[in-house]
């Protein structure tokens, strides 16, 4: 089986998996590079391709070396640029489908309600198989497309580290994530920082630069120093392991009304437990599976106090969480899910392409 992942990239052409594994976009690493590499290790012929913004390239695209095309996340935030790119992708999907290639639409965020919705619905209508990252996202996709999706979870990434929880007089807290999650972080911090009534806090924010995190740091340092201090580090794969090593725990706040995030995967929670750190998080759907391994609740400060009051139990939770991740979320385990979904697409007879309009 020859599988091509179609990705959104400023660099047109074919991309090696190892290069995509360094992407700042988690969806590229977790839903393209790691599955592609894992399936390649099983003997599948896999590749990663970014179509150029050219009608001519699409018209002349050769289908003969591809059995399945997986259309990964298209995420341009500029509406005009997105629509231009989306039209090209739909044209490419149509040509591939007419050439006998099976189409897989990978939907990992709930954008059915915004300017990306028409594209997602059209692509899913053309697809032989729809894949999603969580059961919640599967339910949302079914509501908008009338079709069932195959769940291919996000695999764990990063190094496994020994569990540790031994906070001192100054609690060291880590928040990390895509800049789109910064709003939920800022919303939760005032309540969370009431913990300065109990102990000093050192908060570390790791995300993209020039997106507002620097301003949050400056404001908190002005208002709460020296009881609380906040520092910022621009996100990079290489900074995450030291960031985990230097913290006592990780917080992951969420905004329930943020529809695009309601169906998000537990990748940050999984990565944190895998790095040996306990997590205090708001209880979105995908986190419930890990409720026995972390502290979930609407009040993050209360979760932190619970973790500190039960230190031995906190360590045991991390240990149990790591064992569960090893059994369910390694790249090899997630490759089983992708293999099943792609084999399902491969077995299907190709139907006439849907009208992209």
Coordinates of C-alpha atoms in Angstrom, one line a residue:
X1 CA 0.0 0.0 0.0
X2 CA 1.4 3.4 -1.0
X3 CA 0.3 6.2 1.3
X4 CA 0.7 10.0 0.7
X5 CA 0.0 12.5 3.5
X6 CA -1.1 15.9 2.0
X7 CA 0.1 18.6 4.3
X8 CA -0.2 22.4 4.5
X9 CA 3.3 23.9 4.3
X10 CA 5.1 27.0 2.9
X11 CA 7.6 24.6 1.4
X12 CA 6.0 22.9 -1.6
X13 CA 7.1 19.4 -2.6
X14 CA 8.0 16.1 -0.8
X15 CA 9.0 16.2 2.8
X16 CA 10.9 13.5 4.9
X17 CA 9.1 12.3 8.1
X18 CA 12.1 13.4 10.2
X19 CA 11.8 17.0 8.9
X20 CA 8.1 17.2 9.6
X21 CA 8.7 15.8 13.1
X22 CA 10.4 19.1 13.9
X23 CA 7.3 21.1 12.9
X24 CA 5.9 23.6 15.4
X25 CA 2.4 22.4 14.5
X26 CA 1.5 19.4 16.8
X27 CA -1.0 18.2 14.1
X28 CA 2.0 17.8 11.7
X29 CA 4.1 15.8 14.2
X30 CA 1.4 13.7 15.8
X31 CA -1.0 13.1 12.8
X32 CA 1.4 13.0 9.9
X33 CA 5.1 12.5 10.7
X34 CA 4.9 10.0 13.5
X35 CA 2.2 7.8 11.9
X36 CA 4.0 7.9 8.6
X37 CA 7.2 6.8 10.2
X38 CA 5.6 4.1 12.2
X39 CA 3.8 2.7 9.1
X40 CA 6.9 2.9 7.0
X41 CA 8.7 0.7 9.7
X42 CA 6.0 -1.9 9.0
X43 CA 6.8 -2.0 5.3
X44 CA 4.3 0.5 3.9
X45 CA 5.5 2.9 1.2
X46 CA 4.7 6.3 2.8
X47 CA 5.5 9.9 1.8
X48 CA 4.6 13.4 2.8
X49 CA 3.6 16.0 0.2
X50 CA 2.7 19.7 0.2
X51 CA 1.0 20.7 -3.1
X52 CA 2.2 24.0 -4.5
X53 CA -0.3 26.8 -5.0
X54 CA -0.5 26.1 -8.7
X55 CA -3.4 24.9 -10.8
X56 CA -1.0 23.5 -13.3
X57 CA 0.8 21.3 -10.8
X58 CA -2.6 19.9 -9.6
X59 CA -3.8 19.3 -13.2
X60 CA -0.6 17.4 -14.0
X61 CA -0.4 15.5 -10.7
X62 CA 0.4 11.8 -11.2
X63 CA -1.8 9.4 -9.3
X64 CA 0.1 6.2 -10.4
X65 CA 2.4 6.0 -7.4
X66 CA -0.3 6.5 -4.7
X67 CA -3.0 4.2 -3.4
X68 CA -4.3 6.4 -0.5
X69 CA -4.0 10.1 0.0
X70 CA -4.5 11.4 3.6
X71 CA -5.5 15.0 3.6
X72 CA -4.1 16.4 6.9
X73 CA -5.1 19.6 8.6
X74 CA -5.5 22.8 6.5
X75 CA -5.1 25.6 9.0
X76 CA -4.3 28.9 7.4
X77 CA -5.8 31.6 9.7
X78 CA -6.2 34.1 6.8
X79 CA -9.7 33.6 5.4
X80 CA -8.7 34.6 1.8
X81 CA -5.6 32.5 1.8
X82 CA -7.4 29.5 3.3
X83 CA -10.1 29.6 0.7
X84 CA -7.6 29.7 -2.1
X85 CA -5.6 26.8 -0.6
X86 CA -8.8 24.9 0.1
X87 CA -10.0 25.2 -3.5
X88 CA -6.7 23.8 -4.6
X89 CA -6.9 20.9 -2.2
X90 CA -10.4 20.0 -3.2
X91 CA -9.3 20.1 -6.9
X92 CA -6.4 17.8 -6.0
X93 CA -8.7 15.4 -4.1
X94 CA -11.1 15.3 -7.1
X95 CA -8.3 14.4 -9.5
X96 CA -6.8 11.8 -7.2
X97 CA -10.2 10.2 -6.6
X98 CA -10.9 10.1 -10.4
X99 CA -7.6 8.4 -10.8
X100 CA -8.5 5.6 -8.4
X101 CA -6.8 6.9 -5.3
X102 CA -8.6 6.4 -2.0
X103 CA -9.1 9.6 -0.1
X104 CA -8.9 9.9 3.7
X105 CA -10.0 13.2 5.4
X106 CA -8.3 13.7 8.8
X107 CA -10.3 16.0 11.0
X108 CA -8.6 16.9 14.3
X109 CA -10.3 20.2 15.2
X110 CA -13.9 21.4 15.2
X111 CA -13.9 24.1 12.6
X112 CA -17.3 23.0 11.0
X113 CA -18.8 26.2 12.4
X114 CA -16.4 28.8 10.9
X115 CA -15.0 29.7 7.5
X116 CA -13.4 26.3 7.2
X117 CA -16.7 24.5 7.5
X118 CA -17.7 24.3 3.8
X119 CA -14.2 22.9 3.0
X120 CA -14.4 20.3 5.7
X121 CA -17.9 19.1 4.7
X122 CA -16.9 18.9 1.0
X123 CA -13.7 17.0 1.7
X124 CA -15.5 14.6 4.0
X125 CA -18.1 14.0 1.3
X126 CA -15.4 13.1 -1.2
X127 CA -13.5 10.9 1.3
X128 CA -13.6 7.2 1.4
X129 CA -12.8 7.3 5.1
X130 CA -12.8 10.0 7.7
X131 CA -10.3 9.9 10.6
X132 CA -10.5 11.9 13.8
X133 CA -8.3 12.3 16.9
X134 CA -11.0 11.8 19.6
X135 CA -14.4 10.1 20.0
X136 CA -15.9 13.6 20.7
X137 CA -14.5 14.9 17.4
X138 CA -16.0 11.8 15.7
X139 CA -19.4 12.6 17.1
X140 CA -19.1 16.2 15.9
X141 CA -18.0 15.1 12.4
X142 CA -20.9 12.7 12.2
X143 CA -23.4 15.5 13.1
X144 CA -22.0 17.6 10.2
X145 CA -21.4 14.9 7.6
X146 CA -23.8 12.1 8.5
X147 CA -20.8 9.6 8.4
X148 CA -19.0 7.6 11.0
X149 CA -15.3 8.3 11.5
X150 CA -12.4 6.1 12.5
X151 CA -10.6 7.3 15.7
X152 CA -6.8 7.5 15.3
X153 CA -5.5 9.0 18.5
X154 CA -2.6 11.3 18.9
X155 CA 0.5 9.3 19.9
X156 CA 2.8 10.3 22.8
X157 CA 6.0 12.2 21.9
X158 CA 9.0 13.1 23.9
X159 CA 11.2 11.2 26.3
X160 CA 9.8 9.1 29.1
X161 CA 11.2 10.5 32.4
X162 CA 11.0 9.1 36.0
X163 CA 8.0 10.3 38.0
X164 CA 8.8 13.1 40.4
X165 CA 6.7 15.3 42.7
X166 CA 8.6 17.1 45.4
X167 CA 7.6 20.7 45.5
X168 CA 9.5 23.0 47.8
X169 CA 8.7 26.4 49.3
X170 CA 8.4 27.8 45.8
X171 CA 6.0 25.8 43.6
X172 CA 7.3 25.5 40.0
X173 CA 4.5 25.4 37.5
X174 CA 4.6 24.8 33.7
X175 CA 2.1 25.8 31.1
X176 CA 2.8 25.0 27.4
X177 CA 0.8 24.9 24.2
X178 CA -0.1 26.4 20.9
X179 CA -0.8 30.2 20.9
X180 CA -4.4 29.4 20.2
X181 CA -4.6 28.0 23.8
X182 CA -3.2 31.2 25.3
X183 CA -6.6 32.7 25.8
X184 CA -7.7 29.8 28.1
X185 CA -4.4 30.1 30.0
X186 CA -4.9 33.9 30.6
X187 CA -8.5 33.3 31.6
X188 CA -7.5 30.8 34.3
X189 CA -4.5 32.5 35.8
X190 CA -6.2 35.0 38.1
X191 CA -8.0 32.3 40.1
X192 CA -5.0 29.9 39.9
X193 CA -2.6 32.6 41.2
X194 CA -4.6 32.9 44.4
X195 CA -2.3 30.1 45.5
X196 CA 0.2 32.7 46.5
X197 CA -1.8 32.8 49.7
X198 CA -0.3 29.4 50.5
X199 CA 3.2 29.5 48.8
X200 CA 5.3 31.3 46.3
X201 CA 4.8 30.4 42.7
X202 CA 7.2 30.3 39.7
X203 CA 5.3 30.0 36.5
X204 CA 6.8 29.1 33.2
X205 CA 4.9 29.8 29.9
X206 CA 6.1 28.0 26.8
X207 CA 4.4 29.0 23.5
X208 CA 5.0 31.0 20.3
X209 CA 6.7 34.4 20.6
X210 CA 4.9 37.7 20.0
X211 CA 1.4 36.2 20.6
X212 CA 0.7 37.8 24.0
X213 CA 2.5 35.5 26.5
X214 CA 5.2 38.1 27.1
X215 CA 2.6 40.7 28.1
X216 CA 1.0 38.2 30.5
X217 CA 4.4 37.7 32.1
X218 CA 5.0 41.4 32.5
X219 CA 1.6 42.1 34.0
X220 CA 1.8 39.3 36.6
X221 CA 5.4 40.2 37.6
X222 CA 4.3 43.8 38.1
X223 CA 1.3 42.8 40.2
X224 CA 2.4 39.8 42.3
X225 CA 6.2 39.9 42.6
X226 CA 7.9 38.6 44.6
X227 CA 5.3 36.0 45.7
X228 CA 4.7 35.0 42.1
X229 CA 7.1 35.3 39.1
X230 CA 6.4 34.4 35.5
X231 CA 8.9 33.7 32.7
X232 CA 8.4 33.1 29.0
X233 CA 10.2 30.7 26.6
X234 CA 9.5 30.5 22.9
X235 CA 8.3 27.0 22.1
X236 CA 10.7 24.6 20.5
X237 CA 10.9 20.8 20.7
X238 CA 14.3 21.1 22.3
X239 CA 13.1 23.3 25.2
X240 CA 10.3 20.9 26.4
X241 CA 12.4 18.3 28.1
X242 CA 14.3 20.9 30.2
X243 CA 11.0 22.7 30.9
X244 CA 9.5 19.4 32.3
X245 CA 12.7 18.7 34.3
X246 CA 12.5 22.1 35.9
X247 CA 8.9 22.1 37.0
X248 CA 6.9 20.4 39.8
X249 CA 3.6 20.1 37.8
X250 CA 1.8 21.1 34.6
X251 CA -1.5 23.0 34.4
X252 CA -3.8 22.7 31.3
X253 CA -6.7 25.1 31.5
X254 CA -9.5 25.0 28.9
X255 CA -12.5 27.2 28.0
X256 CA -15.6 25.1 27.7
X257 CA -17.2 27.6 25.4
X258 CA -14.3 27.4 22.9
X259 CA -15.9 25.0 20.5
X260 CA -12.8 24.4 18.4
X261 CA -11.1 23.1 21.5
X262 CA -13.9 21.0 23.1
X263 CA -12.9 18.0 21.0
X264 CA -9.1 18.4 21.3
X265 CA -7.0 15.4 22.1
X266 CA -5.2 14.8 25.4
X267 CA -1.7 15.1 23.8
X268 CA -0.4 17.7 26.2
X269 CA -1.7 15.8 29.2
X270 CA -0.2 12.6 27.8
X271 CA 3.2 14.2 27.1
X272 CA 3.4 15.7 30.6
X273 CA 2.6 12.4 32.3
X274 CA 5.1 10.7 30.1
X275 CA 7.7 13.2 31.2
X276 CA 7.1 12.2 34.8
X277 CA 5.0 15.3 35.9
X278 CA 1.6 15.4 37.4
X279 CA -1.1 17.4 35.6
X280 CA -3.8 19.7 36.9
X281 CA -6.4 20.4 34.2
X282 CA -9.9 21.4 33.4
X283 CA -12.1 18.3 32.7
X284 CA -12.7 18.3 28.9
X285 CA -14.0 15.1 27.3
X286 CA -10.7 13.6 26.1
X287 CA -9.1 14.1 29.6
X288 CA -11.7 11.9 31.4
X289 CA -9.9 8.8 30.2
X290 CA -6.9 9.9 32.4
X291 CA -8.8 11.1 35.4
X292 CA -7.2 8.4 37.6
X293 CA -3.7 9.6 36.7
X294 CA -4.0 13.4 37.2
X295 CA -6.2 16.0 38.9
X296 CA -9.2 17.2 36.9
X297 CA -11.6 19.9 38.0
X298 CA -13.0 23.3 37.3
X299 CA -10.8 24.9 40.0
X300 CA -7.1 24.4 39.1
X301 CA -5.9 25.8 42.5
X302 CA -7.9 23.2 44.3
X303 CA -6.4 20.5 42.2
X304 CA -2.9 21.7 43.0
X305 CA -3.6 21.7 46.7
X306 CA -5.0 18.1 46.4
X307 CA -1.8 17.0 44.7
X308 CA 0.4 18.6 47.4
X309 CA -1.7 17.1 50.2
X310 CA -1.4 13.6 48.8
X311 CA 2.2 13.5 47.5
X312 CA 2.6 9.8 47.6
X313 CA -0.6 9.3 45.7
X314 CA 0.4 11.9 43.2
X315 CA 3.5 9.9 42.4
X316 CA 1.5 6.7 42.1
X317 CA -0.9 8.4 39.7
X318 CA 2.0 9.4 37.4
X319 CA 3.3 5.8 37.5
X320 CA -0.1 4.4 36.6
X321 CA -0.5 7.0 33.9
X322 CA 2.8 6.1 32.3
X323 CA 1.9 2.4 32.3
X324 CA -1.4 3.2 30.6
X325 CA 0.2 5.4 28.0
X326 CA 2.8 2.7 27.2
X327 CA -0.1 0.3 26.7
X328 CA -2.3 2.6 24.6
X329 CA -0.5 5.6 23.2
X330 CA 2.9 4.8 21.9
X331 CA 3.5 5.4 18.2
X332 CA 3.3 1.7 17.6
X333 CA -0.1 1.4 19.2
X334 CA -1.5 4.4 17.3
X335 CA -0.1 2.9 14.1
X336 CA -2.5 0.0 14.7
X337 CA -5.4 2.4 14.5
X338 CA -4.1 4.1 11.3
X339 CA -3.4 0.8 9.7
X340 CA -7.0 -0.3 10.4
X341 CA -8.4 2.9 9.0
X342 CA -6.2 2.9 5.9
X343 CA -6.9 -0.7 5.2
X344 CA -10.6 0.1 5.4
X345 CA -10.1 2.8 2.7
X346 CA -8.0 0.5 0.6
X347 CA -10.7 -2.2 0.5
X348 CA -13.4 0.1 -0.6
X349 CA -14.3 0.4 -4.3
X350 CA -13.7 3.9 -5.5
X351 CA -16.9 5.8 -6.1
X352 CA -17.3 8.7 -8.5
X353 CA -15.9 11.9 -7.0
X354 CA -18.3 14.2 -5.2
X355 CA -19.1 17.6 -6.8
X356 CA -16.7 20.0 -5.0
X357 CA -19.4 22.6 -5.0

